[in-house]
Short mmCIF file of C-alpha atoms and ligand atoms in Angstrom, two decimals:
data_model
loop_
_atom_site.label_atom_id
_atom_site.label_comp_id
_atom_site.label_asym_id
_atom_site.label_seq_id
_atom_site.Cartn_x
_atom_site.Cartn_y
_atom_site.Cartn_z
CA MET A 1 50.57 -125.25 115.97
CA ALA A 2 48.76 -122.47 115.16
CA ILE A 3 45.57 -122.69 112.91
CA MET A 4 45.60 -119.98 109.83
CA VAL A 5 42.69 -119.06 107.57
CA GLN A 6 43.95 -117.21 104.62
CA LYS A 7 41.45 -116.09 102.14
CA PHE A 8 42.49 -115.07 98.35
CA GLY A 9 40.09 -113.22 96.14
CA GLY A 10 39.33 -113.66 92.41
CA SER A 11 41.92 -111.31 91.29
CA SER A 12 44.27 -112.99 93.20
CA VAL A 13 43.94 -116.08 91.69
CA GLY A 14 43.15 -114.63 88.21
CA SER A 15 45.78 -116.28 86.18
CA PRO A 16 48.08 -119.48 86.06
CA GLU A 17 50.91 -116.83 87.20
CA ARG A 18 48.99 -115.44 90.29
CA MET A 19 47.93 -119.26 91.31
CA ARG A 20 51.69 -119.76 91.63
CA ARG A 21 52.27 -116.86 93.37
CA VAL A 22 49.56 -117.53 95.74
CA ALA A 23 50.40 -121.15 96.33
CA ARG A 24 54.05 -120.03 97.00
CA ARG A 25 52.26 -117.82 99.79
CA ILE A 26 50.19 -120.31 101.47
CA ALA A 27 53.19 -122.81 101.27
CA GLU A 28 55.35 -120.04 103.28
CA ALA A 29 52.57 -119.71 106.05
CA ALA A 30 52.55 -124.04 105.67
CA ASP A 31 56.52 -124.02 105.96
CA ALA A 32 56.39 -121.54 108.87
CA GLY A 33 54.68 -124.40 110.90
CA ASN A 34 51.00 -123.64 110.47
CA GLN A 35 47.97 -125.35 110.05
CA VAL A 36 46.69 -123.57 106.84
CA ALA A 37 43.10 -123.90 105.84
CA VAL A 38 42.74 -121.54 102.34
CA VAL A 39 39.36 -120.06 101.20
CA VAL A 40 39.28 -119.02 97.29
CA SER A 41 36.75 -117.68 95.24
CA ALA A 42 36.45 -117.79 91.81
CA MET A 43 39.18 -116.94 89.11
CA GLY A 44 39.36 -113.70 87.69
CA ASP A 45 35.92 -112.49 85.85
CA THR A 46 34.77 -115.73 86.24
CA THR A 47 31.07 -115.32 88.00
CA ASP A 48 30.51 -112.03 85.91
CA ASP A 49 31.32 -114.75 82.79
CA LEU A 50 29.09 -117.35 84.00
CA ILE A 51 26.29 -114.93 84.64
CA ALA A 52 26.83 -113.01 81.50
CA LEU A 53 26.90 -116.78 79.74
CA SER A 54 23.40 -117.72 81.75
CA ARG A 55 21.92 -114.61 80.26
CA GLU A 56 22.44 -115.43 76.66
CA LEU A 57 20.29 -118.46 76.95
CA ASN A 58 18.03 -117.14 79.25
CA PRO A 59 17.13 -113.72 80.72
CA ARG A 60 15.74 -114.80 83.69
CA PRO A 61 17.13 -117.96 84.79
CA SER A 62 15.93 -119.61 88.03
CA ARG A 63 18.10 -119.11 91.27
CA ARG A 64 18.62 -122.93 91.73
CA GLU A 65 20.46 -123.26 88.40
CA MET A 66 22.17 -119.91 88.56
CA ASP A 67 23.78 -121.10 92.11
CA MET A 68 24.24 -124.53 90.39
CA LEU A 69 26.28 -122.73 88.19
CA LEU A 70 28.12 -119.91 89.79
CA SER A 71 29.19 -122.62 92.20
CA THR A 72 31.43 -124.27 89.84
CA GLY A 73 33.65 -120.86 89.58
CA GLU A 74 34.87 -121.60 93.35
CA GLN A 75 35.08 -125.57 92.04
CA GLN A 76 37.54 -124.84 89.38
CA SER A 77 40.18 -122.29 91.61
CA ILE A 78 40.01 -124.85 94.61
CA ALA A 79 41.44 -127.94 92.36
CA LEU A 80 43.46 -125.76 90.54
CA LEU A 81 45.13 -124.49 93.70
CA ALA A 82 45.54 -127.44 95.24
CA MET A 83 46.97 -129.39 92.12
CA THR A 84 49.52 -126.10 91.80
CA LEU A 85 50.72 -127.01 95.45
CA GLN A 86 51.05 -130.51 94.75
CA ASN A 87 53.26 -129.80 92.10
CA MET A 88 55.83 -127.71 94.41
CA GLY A 89 55.75 -130.64 96.36
CA TYR A 90 53.45 -130.06 99.43
CA ASP A 91 50.39 -132.41 100.60
CA ALA A 92 46.91 -130.51 99.25
CA ILE A 93 43.43 -131.01 99.55
CA SER A 94 40.43 -129.29 97.92
CA LEU A 95 37.31 -129.68 99.28
CA THR A 96 33.75 -128.40 97.99
CA GLY A 97 31.49 -125.91 100.50
CA ARG A 98 29.51 -129.55 101.15
CA GLN A 99 32.90 -131.29 101.79
CA ALA A 100 34.14 -128.49 104.40
CA GLY A 101 30.62 -129.00 106.34
CA PHE A 102 28.95 -125.60 105.32
CA HIS A 103 25.38 -125.51 106.00
CA THR A 104 23.17 -122.65 104.27
CA ASP A 105 19.52 -121.65 105.09
CA GLY A 106 18.31 -122.64 101.71
CA ALA A 107 18.39 -118.84 100.40
CA TYR A 108 19.83 -119.46 96.96
CA ALA A 109 22.05 -116.35 95.76
CA THR A 110 21.64 -114.64 99.25
CA ALA A 111 22.05 -117.76 101.89
CA LYS A 112 23.42 -117.42 105.34
CA ILE A 113 25.71 -119.97 106.80
CA LEU A 114 23.95 -121.51 109.39
CA SER A 115 26.65 -123.71 111.03
CA ILE A 116 29.53 -125.46 110.00
CA ASP A 117 31.01 -128.72 110.81
CA THR A 118 34.80 -128.29 110.39
CA GLY A 119 35.52 -131.94 111.38
CA ARG A 120 36.45 -133.04 107.73
CA VAL A 121 38.57 -130.01 107.49
CA ARG A 122 40.18 -130.70 110.65
CA GLU A 123 40.90 -134.34 110.14
CA GLU A 124 42.74 -133.19 106.65
CA LEU A 125 44.86 -130.66 108.45
CA ASP A 126 45.86 -132.76 111.29
CA ALA A 127 46.95 -135.53 108.40
CA GLY A 128 49.32 -132.85 107.69
CA ARG A 129 47.56 -131.37 104.44
CA ILE A 130 46.99 -127.74 103.37
CA VAL A 131 43.14 -127.72 102.83
CA ILE A 132 41.85 -125.62 100.14
CA VAL A 133 38.02 -124.58 100.26
CA ALA A 134 35.79 -123.46 98.16
CA GLY A 135 34.22 -120.03 99.09
CA PHE A 136 30.65 -118.58 98.21
CA GLN A 137 29.02 -121.84 98.86
CA GLY A 138 26.98 -124.28 100.82
CA VAL A 139 24.42 -126.71 100.77
CA ASP A 140 21.14 -126.39 102.78
CA SER A 141 19.19 -129.06 104.62
CA ARG A 142 17.60 -131.07 101.21
CA GLY A 143 21.21 -131.16 99.90
CA GLU A 144 20.65 -128.12 97.46
CA ILE A 145 23.81 -125.67 96.72
CA ASN A 146 23.15 -122.02 97.86
CA THR A 147 25.86 -119.55 96.91
CA LEU A 148 26.13 -116.68 99.72
CA GLY A 149 25.97 -113.63 97.86
CA ARG A 150 28.64 -111.44 95.35
CA GLY A 151 31.64 -111.62 97.69
CA GLY A 152 30.32 -114.11 99.61
CA SER A 153 34.24 -116.23 99.97
CA ASP A 154 34.93 -113.27 102.47
CA THR A 155 32.21 -114.81 104.85
CA SER A 156 33.36 -118.12 103.93
CA ALA A 157 36.41 -117.49 105.08
CA VAL A 158 35.06 -115.52 108.81
CA ALA A 159 32.85 -118.65 109.34
CA LEU A 160 35.63 -121.18 108.50
CA ALA A 161 37.94 -119.36 111.16
CA ILE A 162 35.06 -119.18 113.56
CA GLY A 163 34.63 -123.46 112.89
CA LEU A 164 38.48 -123.76 113.39
CA ASN A 165 38.81 -121.55 116.30
CA ALA A 166 41.21 -120.16 113.78
CA ASP A 167 44.37 -117.91 115.30
CA VAL A 168 44.78 -116.20 112.22
CA CYS A 169 42.14 -114.65 109.68
CA GLU A 170 43.91 -113.14 106.49
CA ILE A 171 42.09 -111.88 103.58
CA PHE A 172 44.09 -111.07 100.74
CA THR A 173 43.35 -108.93 98.16
CA ASP A 174 44.84 -106.50 95.27
CA VAL A 175 44.87 -103.78 97.73
CA ASP A 176 47.25 -103.00 100.45
CA GLY A 177 44.35 -102.64 102.99
CA VAL A 178 41.77 -100.58 103.93
CA TYR A 179 42.28 -96.95 102.76
CA THR A 180 41.23 -93.51 104.02
CA ALA A 181 39.67 -92.69 100.81
CA ASP A 182 40.14 -94.09 97.11
CA PRO A 183 43.72 -93.76 96.90
CA ARG A 184 43.31 -94.06 92.71
CA ILE A 185 41.23 -90.40 93.28
CA VAL A 186 42.87 -89.12 96.95
CA LYS A 187 46.70 -89.32 96.27
CA LYS A 188 47.00 -88.31 99.74
CA ALA A 189 45.10 -91.09 101.36
CA TRP A 190 46.57 -93.54 103.29
CA LYS A 191 46.32 -97.32 104.50
CA MET A 192 44.66 -97.43 107.62
CA PRO A 193 47.06 -99.68 110.39
CA GLU A 194 43.56 -100.47 112.06
CA VAL A 195 39.74 -100.05 111.62
CA SER A 196 37.00 -100.99 114.25
CA TYR A 197 34.14 -103.47 112.77
CA ASP A 198 31.46 -100.56 112.95
CA GLU A 199 33.52 -98.77 110.89
CA MET A 200 34.31 -100.90 108.73
CA LEU A 201 30.89 -102.19 108.05
CA GLU A 202 29.72 -98.36 106.87
CA MET A 203 33.07 -98.00 104.63
CA ALA A 204 31.97 -101.67 103.31
CA ALA A 205 28.42 -100.98 102.44
CA MET A 206 29.37 -97.52 101.07
CA GLY A 207 31.20 -98.90 98.31
CA ALA A 208 34.55 -99.53 99.82
CA LEU A 209 34.11 -103.30 98.44
CA VAL A 210 37.23 -104.89 100.19
CA LEU A 211 34.95 -107.12 102.13
CA GLN A 212 31.21 -108.60 102.21
CA PRO A 213 29.58 -106.52 104.68
CA ARG A 214 28.06 -109.89 106.08
CA SER A 215 31.42 -111.04 106.55
CA VAL A 216 32.28 -108.16 109.07
CA GLU A 217 29.26 -108.81 110.84
CA LEU A 218 30.04 -112.41 111.26
CA ALA A 219 33.74 -111.01 112.23
CA LYS A 220 32.22 -108.68 114.75
CA GLN A 221 29.70 -111.19 116.32
CA TYR A 222 32.47 -113.81 117.33
CA GLY A 223 35.40 -111.35 117.80
CA VAL A 224 37.04 -112.72 114.96
CA LYS A 225 40.61 -109.98 113.93
CA LEU A 226 40.74 -109.85 110.63
CA HIS A 227 44.00 -108.99 108.55
CA VAL A 228 43.13 -107.63 105.42
CA ARG A 229 46.35 -107.40 103.05
CA SER A 230 47.45 -107.71 99.71
CA SER A 231 48.44 -111.11 97.93
CA PHE A 232 51.15 -108.85 95.86
CA ASN A 233 53.47 -108.11 98.67
CA HIS A 234 54.55 -108.44 101.98
CA ASN A 235 53.08 -105.47 103.72
CA GLU A 236 51.20 -105.33 106.79
CA GLY A 237 47.54 -104.60 105.86
CA THR A 238 44.59 -103.42 107.86
CA ILE A 239 43.39 -104.84 110.99
CA VAL A 240 39.51 -105.09 111.72
CA LYS A 241 39.12 -105.46 115.07
CA GLU A 242 36.37 -104.27 117.84
CA GLU A 243 38.44 -101.10 119.15
CA ALA A 244 40.66 -99.32 116.33
CA ASN A 245 43.12 -96.79 116.72
CA MET A 246 43.71 -95.16 113.58
CA ASN A 247 46.02 -92.25 114.48
CA LYS A 248 49.52 -92.25 112.91
CA ASP A 249 50.24 -89.87 114.98
CA MET A 250 49.11 -89.82 118.56
CA GLU A 251 49.08 -86.10 119.12
CA LYS A 252 46.33 -85.73 116.50
CA GLU A 253 43.15 -87.21 117.48
CA LEU A 254 41.35 -87.85 114.38
CA ILE A 255 37.43 -87.82 114.28
CA VAL A 256 36.73 -89.27 110.82
CA CYS A 257 38.34 -92.18 109.60
CA GLY A 258 37.46 -92.27 106.03
CA VAL A 259 36.13 -90.73 103.31
CA ALA A 260 33.97 -92.99 101.22
CA HIS A 261 32.31 -92.55 97.80
CA ASP A 262 29.66 -94.83 96.18
CA MET A 263 29.00 -94.09 92.06
CA ASN A 264 26.37 -96.58 91.90
CA VAL A 265 23.86 -94.69 92.83
CA LEU A 266 19.81 -94.00 91.30
CA LYS A 267 17.81 -91.31 92.88
CA VAL A 268 13.88 -91.88 92.51
CA THR A 269 11.69 -89.48 93.84
CA LEU A 270 7.82 -89.50 93.90
CA PHE A 271 6.50 -85.75 93.77
CA GLY A 272 3.17 -84.90 95.16
CA VAL A 273 2.33 -88.05 97.17
CA PRO A 274 -0.63 -88.07 99.27
CA ASP A 275 -0.33 -86.97 103.20
CA ARG A 276 -1.58 -90.04 104.54
CA PRO A 277 -1.11 -92.69 106.65
CA GLY A 278 -0.06 -96.06 105.02
CA VAL A 279 1.45 -94.15 101.92
CA ALA A 280 5.17 -95.02 102.33
CA GLY A 281 4.37 -98.59 103.64
CA ASP A 282 2.63 -99.06 100.54
CA ILE A 283 5.35 -97.71 98.42
CA PHE A 284 8.24 -99.52 99.87
CA SER A 285 6.15 -102.90 100.49
CA GLN A 286 5.74 -103.16 96.35
CA LEU A 287 9.90 -102.02 96.03
CA SER A 288 10.62 -104.77 98.45
CA ARG A 289 8.72 -107.42 96.95
CA LEU A 290 10.24 -106.87 93.35
CA GLY A 291 13.70 -107.01 95.52
CA VAL A 292 15.00 -103.45 95.25
CA ASN A 293 17.31 -102.54 97.72
CA VAL A 294 16.52 -99.40 98.97
CA ASP A 295 19.32 -97.18 100.71
CA MET A 296 18.29 -93.45 101.59
CA ILE A 297 14.83 -92.26 102.04
CA VAL A 298 13.69 -88.68 102.06
CA GLN A 299 10.47 -87.38 102.68
CA SER A 300 9.83 -83.36 102.21
CA GLY A 301 7.57 -81.49 104.71
CA SER A 302 4.00 -81.33 103.81
CA ARG A 303 2.34 -78.64 101.70
CA ASP A 304 -1.45 -78.63 101.08
CA MET A 305 -1.77 -82.10 102.32
CA ARG A 306 1.23 -83.44 99.77
CA GLN A 307 4.82 -84.20 99.81
CA ASP A 308 7.73 -85.57 97.72
CA ILE A 309 9.29 -88.75 98.72
CA SER A 310 12.55 -89.77 97.54
CA PHE A 311 14.74 -92.86 97.74
CA THR A 312 17.60 -94.13 96.35
CA CYS A 313 19.06 -97.67 95.27
CA GLY A 314 21.48 -99.27 93.18
CA ARG A 315 21.69 -98.49 89.11
CA ASP A 316 21.25 -102.33 88.30
CA ASP A 317 17.46 -101.82 90.31
CA ARG A 318 16.53 -99.09 87.51
CA ALA A 319 14.34 -101.66 85.68
CA LYS A 320 12.55 -102.79 88.72
CA VAL A 321 12.01 -99.55 89.79
CA GLU A 322 10.47 -98.07 86.72
CA SER A 323 8.76 -101.38 86.11
CA ILE A 324 6.12 -99.94 89.11
CA MET A 325 6.70 -96.51 89.28
CA GLN A 326 3.98 -95.68 86.45
CA SER A 327 1.23 -97.76 88.46
CA ILE A 328 2.27 -96.36 91.93
CA VAL A 329 2.03 -92.75 90.22
CA ARG A 330 -1.40 -93.79 89.39
CA GLN A 331 -2.66 -95.41 92.39
CA LEU A 332 -1.54 -93.11 94.87
CA PRO A 333 -2.33 -90.89 93.48
CA ALA A 334 1.04 -89.28 92.92
CA GLU A 335 1.89 -86.12 90.54
CA ASN A 336 4.79 -87.53 88.65
CA TYR A 337 8.10 -89.40 89.33
CA THR A 338 11.88 -88.68 88.39
CA VAL A 339 14.66 -91.31 88.10
CA VAL A 340 18.47 -89.71 88.17
CA ASP A 341 21.47 -91.71 87.62
CA THR A 342 23.95 -88.73 87.84
CA VAL A 343 24.41 -88.56 91.36
CA ALA A 344 26.82 -90.41 93.69
CA LYS A 345 27.05 -90.90 97.65
CA ILE A 346 29.81 -89.39 99.69
CA SER A 347 30.00 -90.65 103.32
CA VAL A 348 32.27 -89.55 106.24
CA VAL A 349 33.24 -92.36 108.82
CA GLY A 350 34.35 -92.38 112.22
CA ALA A 351 33.40 -93.56 115.61
CA GLY A 352 34.92 -90.53 116.91
CA MET A 353 31.63 -88.62 116.13
CA ILE A 354 29.86 -90.21 118.89
CA THR A 355 31.55 -88.17 121.13
CA HIS A 356 32.70 -85.26 118.91
CA PRO A 357 29.70 -83.03 117.71
CA GLY A 358 30.12 -80.58 114.68
CA VAL A 359 31.50 -83.43 111.99
CA ALA A 360 28.24 -82.51 109.84
CA ALA A 361 28.53 -78.84 109.95
CA THR A 362 32.07 -79.13 108.90
CA MET A 363 30.76 -81.49 106.09
CA PHE A 364 28.20 -79.01 104.89
CA LYS A 365 31.17 -76.03 104.86
CA VAL A 366 32.96 -77.98 102.69
CA PHE A 367 30.28 -78.47 100.10
CA SER A 368 29.46 -75.04 100.44
CA GLU A 369 33.17 -73.48 100.02
CA ASN A 370 32.80 -75.51 97.02
CA LYS A 371 29.61 -75.21 95.56
CA VAL A 372 28.61 -78.46 95.75
CA ASN A 373 24.90 -78.87 95.81
CA ILE A 374 23.55 -81.82 98.38
CA TRP A 375 20.18 -83.69 97.38
CA MET A 376 19.88 -85.80 100.12
CA ILE A 377 21.43 -86.25 103.96
CA SER A 378 21.36 -89.60 105.98
CA THR A 379 23.14 -89.96 109.55
CA SER A 380 23.98 -93.12 111.59
CA GLU A 381 25.79 -92.71 114.61
CA ILE A 382 29.21 -93.16 113.02
CA LYS A 383 28.47 -91.74 109.46
CA ILE A 384 26.88 -89.05 107.80
CA SER A 385 25.97 -89.56 104.05
CA CYS A 386 25.27 -87.40 101.19
CA ILE A 387 23.69 -87.27 97.97
CA ILE A 388 25.58 -85.07 95.39
CA ASP A 389 25.98 -84.88 91.68
CA GLU A 390 28.46 -87.44 90.02
CA ASP A 391 30.39 -84.83 88.37
CA GLU A 392 31.19 -83.14 91.87
CA VAL A 393 32.67 -86.67 93.77
CA THR A 394 36.10 -85.85 92.86
CA LYS A 395 36.32 -82.13 94.40
CA ALA A 396 34.24 -83.42 97.50
CA LEU A 397 36.43 -86.25 98.34
CA LEU A 398 39.43 -84.17 97.89
CA SER A 399 38.40 -81.65 99.86
CA LEU A 400 36.47 -83.39 102.59
CA HIS A 401 39.68 -85.65 103.13
CA THR A 402 41.41 -82.47 103.90
CA ALA A 403 39.00 -80.54 105.95
CA PHE A 404 39.00 -83.90 108.01
CA GLY A 405 42.75 -83.64 108.88
CA LEU A 406 43.32 -86.97 106.42
CA ASP A 407 45.66 -85.95 104.24
CA ASP A 408 49.07 -87.72 104.31
CA GLU A 409 51.86 -84.99 104.22
CA ASN A 410 54.37 -87.47 102.78
CA ALA A 411 52.35 -88.73 100.02
N1 LIG B 501 33.22 -115.32 93.12
C1 LIG B 501 32.07 -114.87 93.88
C2 LIG B 501 31.99 -113.45 93.22
O1 LIG B 501 32.41 -113.18 92.39
C3 LIG B 501 32.36 -114.62 95.54
C4 LIG B 501 33.43 -114.18 95.97
O2 LIG B 501 34.24 -113.66 94.81
O3 LIG B 501 33.56 -113.98 96.97
O4 LIG B 501 31.08 -112.69 93.85
MG1 MG B 502 35.61 -109.89 96.54
#
């Protein structure tokens, strides 16, 4: 008998109707003779609503109480889903993160899963039950409830698949899979049949928020194949695995597998920073102490022993950044600073870049032909990212998608 792990995101269980549809999907897998363990997120916007509610009562709630609160979202959905299945005549049982054996490291809000003891889950599966597990949560060695960061149910599902040595790990979501670009903007984007872990990590980290990046890291580490697919239809989705072959047409070798964009970018520049050892260390340790998640960093060449340093982070970190820039300018001292929130990040991703030079040149040529100014550039082995004005994102996405041969001509 095969063991299947299925994960359903919040939008897939966002209403009673959707909950029933998910239950039918699970029932199908059970009817086909599989042992089915399901990980589920909180219904719809529950997590956001709970965050908003907490802020009304305390603008700076403690992380412990936030985890206590947010973990209830998943606890509602597991019980409701188990009831739905029971009402359909299936033997189902819901388990919290603790009951399902998720041990976490004690870091409220950003916990990592240290180990998973699947004894109880296996027992229930062997008794013929469908097991519904709360995603996004675990308990630390003191019994404290920890959550795994936004989107953490994906990571719960991968961990459960590892713990159960599952044959299949399906991640159900509200899109058909992973696309070459956002299909709402790029009409000629298409669903990749396969994508490698590394490419998926780059895409995920860049706003193609189909999977929590940590879930992809974990899947890569243990070689768990993921099938990302829609909970609204039976189409094949995207398989995330070690080596991907995404070419629809074997004749045509694609070097770039996708063009991603991220609008959640804040660009901060410090002008006239003294050029001496220790300055960057000082600036970025102050930012890290405040919990600002810095993405790109660029330092200009030095003139007159001064230089400019720019970095990007998420727009939600704006208040934290602003709270210390004044004092950083005074301490260093630097000349001044700017904070700009009208920029976005565009990235081209593809494992083919490792062996094919010229991707950056093509990208910059596309920008120059379209009169798109580049503010910052950063690269990894399989990705090139540029910060551009947010108004130019649509134009940039469309023209890069064409230039890298990604357009689906039948679309
Ligand atoms: N409910 C949590 C969130 O909204 C976890 C998840 O959906 O995976 O982030
Ligand atoms: Mg999600």
